[in-house]
Tab-separated table of C-alpha atoms in Angstrom:
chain	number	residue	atom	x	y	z
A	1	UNK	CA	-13.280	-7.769	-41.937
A	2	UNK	CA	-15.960	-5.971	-44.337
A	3	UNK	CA	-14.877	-5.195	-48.195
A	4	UNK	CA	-17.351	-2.396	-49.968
A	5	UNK	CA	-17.313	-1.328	-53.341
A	6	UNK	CA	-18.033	2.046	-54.456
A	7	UNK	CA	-19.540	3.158	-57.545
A	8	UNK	CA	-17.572	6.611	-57.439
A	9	UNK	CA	-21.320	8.524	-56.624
A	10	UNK	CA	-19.669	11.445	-55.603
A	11	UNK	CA	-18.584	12.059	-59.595
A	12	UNK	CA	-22.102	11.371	-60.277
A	13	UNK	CA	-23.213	14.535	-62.287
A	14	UNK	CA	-26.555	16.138	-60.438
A	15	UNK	CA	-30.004	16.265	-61.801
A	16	UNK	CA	-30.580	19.299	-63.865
A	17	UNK	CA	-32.828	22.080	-62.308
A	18	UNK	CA	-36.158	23.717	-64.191
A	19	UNK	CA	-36.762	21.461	-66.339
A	20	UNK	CA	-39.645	23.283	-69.047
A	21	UNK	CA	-40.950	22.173	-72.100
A	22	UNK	CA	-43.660	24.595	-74.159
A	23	UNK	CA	-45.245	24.162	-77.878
A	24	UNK	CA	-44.270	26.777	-80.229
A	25	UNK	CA	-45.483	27.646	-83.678
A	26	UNK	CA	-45.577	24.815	-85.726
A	27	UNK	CA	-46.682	22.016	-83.261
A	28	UNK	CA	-42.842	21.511	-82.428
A	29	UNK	CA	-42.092	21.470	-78.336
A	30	UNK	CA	-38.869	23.898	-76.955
A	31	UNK	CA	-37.613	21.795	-74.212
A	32	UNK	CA	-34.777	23.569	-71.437
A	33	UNK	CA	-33.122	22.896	-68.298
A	34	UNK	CA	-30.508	24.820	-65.870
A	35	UNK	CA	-27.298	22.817	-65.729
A	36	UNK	CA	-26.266	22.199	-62.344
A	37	UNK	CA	-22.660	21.487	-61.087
A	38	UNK	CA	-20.925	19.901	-58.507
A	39	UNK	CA	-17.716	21.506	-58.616
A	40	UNK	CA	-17.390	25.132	-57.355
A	41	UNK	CA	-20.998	25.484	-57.908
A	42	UNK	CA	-21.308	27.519	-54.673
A	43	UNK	CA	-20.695	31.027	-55.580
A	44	UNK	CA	-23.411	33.685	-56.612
A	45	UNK	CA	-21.275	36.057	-58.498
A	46	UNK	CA	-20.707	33.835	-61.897
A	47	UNK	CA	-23.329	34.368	-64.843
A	48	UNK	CA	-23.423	30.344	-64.703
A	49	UNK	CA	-21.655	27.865	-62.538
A	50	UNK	CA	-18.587	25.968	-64.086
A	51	UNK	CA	-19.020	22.527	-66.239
A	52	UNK	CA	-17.079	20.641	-63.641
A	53	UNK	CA	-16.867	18.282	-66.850
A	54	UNK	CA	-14.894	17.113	-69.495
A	55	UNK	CA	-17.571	18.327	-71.631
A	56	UNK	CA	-21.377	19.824	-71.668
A	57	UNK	CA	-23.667	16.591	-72.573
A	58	UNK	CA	-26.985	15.406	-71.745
A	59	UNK	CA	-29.541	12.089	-71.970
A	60	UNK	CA	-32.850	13.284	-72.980
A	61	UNK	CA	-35.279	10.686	-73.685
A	62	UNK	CA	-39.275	10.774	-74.262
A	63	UNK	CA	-41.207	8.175	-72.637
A	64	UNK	CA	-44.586	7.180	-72.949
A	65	UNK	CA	-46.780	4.540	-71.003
A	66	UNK	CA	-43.583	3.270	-69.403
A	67	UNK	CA	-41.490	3.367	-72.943
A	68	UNK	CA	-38.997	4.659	-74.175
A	69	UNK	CA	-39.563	6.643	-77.746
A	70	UNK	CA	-36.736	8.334	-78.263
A	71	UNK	CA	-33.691	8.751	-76.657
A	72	UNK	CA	-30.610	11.566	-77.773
A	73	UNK	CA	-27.611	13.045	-76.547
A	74	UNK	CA	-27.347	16.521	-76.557
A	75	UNK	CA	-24.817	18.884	-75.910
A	76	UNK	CA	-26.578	22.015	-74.753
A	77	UNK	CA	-29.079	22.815	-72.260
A	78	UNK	CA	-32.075	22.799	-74.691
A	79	UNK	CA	-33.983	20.784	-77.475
A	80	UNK	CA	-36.184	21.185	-79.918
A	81	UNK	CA	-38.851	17.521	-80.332
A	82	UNK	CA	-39.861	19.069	-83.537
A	83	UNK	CA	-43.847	18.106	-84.866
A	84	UNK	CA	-42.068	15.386	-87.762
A	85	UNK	CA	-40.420	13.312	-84.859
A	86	UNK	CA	-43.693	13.405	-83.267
A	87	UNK	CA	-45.276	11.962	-86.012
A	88	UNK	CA	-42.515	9.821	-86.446
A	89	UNK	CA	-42.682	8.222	-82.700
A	90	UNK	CA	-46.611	8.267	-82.669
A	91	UNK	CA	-46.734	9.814	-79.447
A	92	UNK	CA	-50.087	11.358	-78.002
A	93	UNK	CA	-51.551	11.740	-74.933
A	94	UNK	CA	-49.528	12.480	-71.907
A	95	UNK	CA	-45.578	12.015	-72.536
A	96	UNK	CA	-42.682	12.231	-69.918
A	97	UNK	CA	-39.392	14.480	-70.592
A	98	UNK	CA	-36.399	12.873	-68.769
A	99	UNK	CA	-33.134	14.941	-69.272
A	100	UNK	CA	-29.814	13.454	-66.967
A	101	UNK	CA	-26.196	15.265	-67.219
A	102	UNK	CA	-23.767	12.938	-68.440
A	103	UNK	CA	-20.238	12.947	-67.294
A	104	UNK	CA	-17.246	10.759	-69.081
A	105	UNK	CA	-16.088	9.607	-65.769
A	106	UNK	CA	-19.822	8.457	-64.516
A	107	UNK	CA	-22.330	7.766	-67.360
A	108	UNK	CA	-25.897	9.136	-66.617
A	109	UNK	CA	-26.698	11.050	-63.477
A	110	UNK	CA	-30.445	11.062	-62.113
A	111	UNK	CA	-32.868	12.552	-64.418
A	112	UNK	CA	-35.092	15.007	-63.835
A	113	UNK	CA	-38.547	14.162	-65.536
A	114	UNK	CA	-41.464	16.313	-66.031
A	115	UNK	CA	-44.838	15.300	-67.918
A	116	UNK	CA	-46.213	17.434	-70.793
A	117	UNK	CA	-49.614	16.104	-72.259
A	118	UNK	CA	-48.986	16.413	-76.538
């Protein structure tokens, strides 16, 4: 007799896909993603596969040398780390962009990080 527990992975949302940051005027930083689904995401004809959520939101946090600087919840597939919150964190150097889909029924899926030197 074996018991398992199951952390429900399969509503775990998936990573989002092309993750891209780039500095625009200003010194601020335009940061996007593709939203990825896991619910009849397999057809080619849609503009954009379905939400498959209860609603569009996302974890994006900025990380540097292993910490956390700032962390929101957004609910679009873009952000804007403007040049004040820059200041504001004190971030230079290298930093990390980690942006995770976050379903009601799951929390955070797996984030999909990409460095981008300030």
């Amino acid at each position: 007799h074996e018991t398992h527990a199951f952390r429900g992975v399969g509503l775990r949302p998936y990573a989002p896909a092309h993750l891209r940051a780039r500095r625009i005027a200003g010194g601020d930083i335009e940061i996007g993603w593709i939203r990825r689904t896991r619910i009849d995401g397999d057809s080619w004809e849609a503009f954009e596969v379905p939400l498959g959520e209860d609603r569009e939101l996302y974890q994006l946090r900025i990380v540097q040398g292993g910490d956390v600087v700032r962390d929101v919840l957004i609910d679009g597939p873009g952000w804007t780390y403007t040049a004040a919150d820059q200041a504001a964190d004190a971030v230079s150097g290298t930093i990390e962009i980690a942006v995770a889909q976050v379903s009601d029924r799951f929390g955070a899926g797996p984030q999909k990080r990409i460095p981008f030197h300030v």
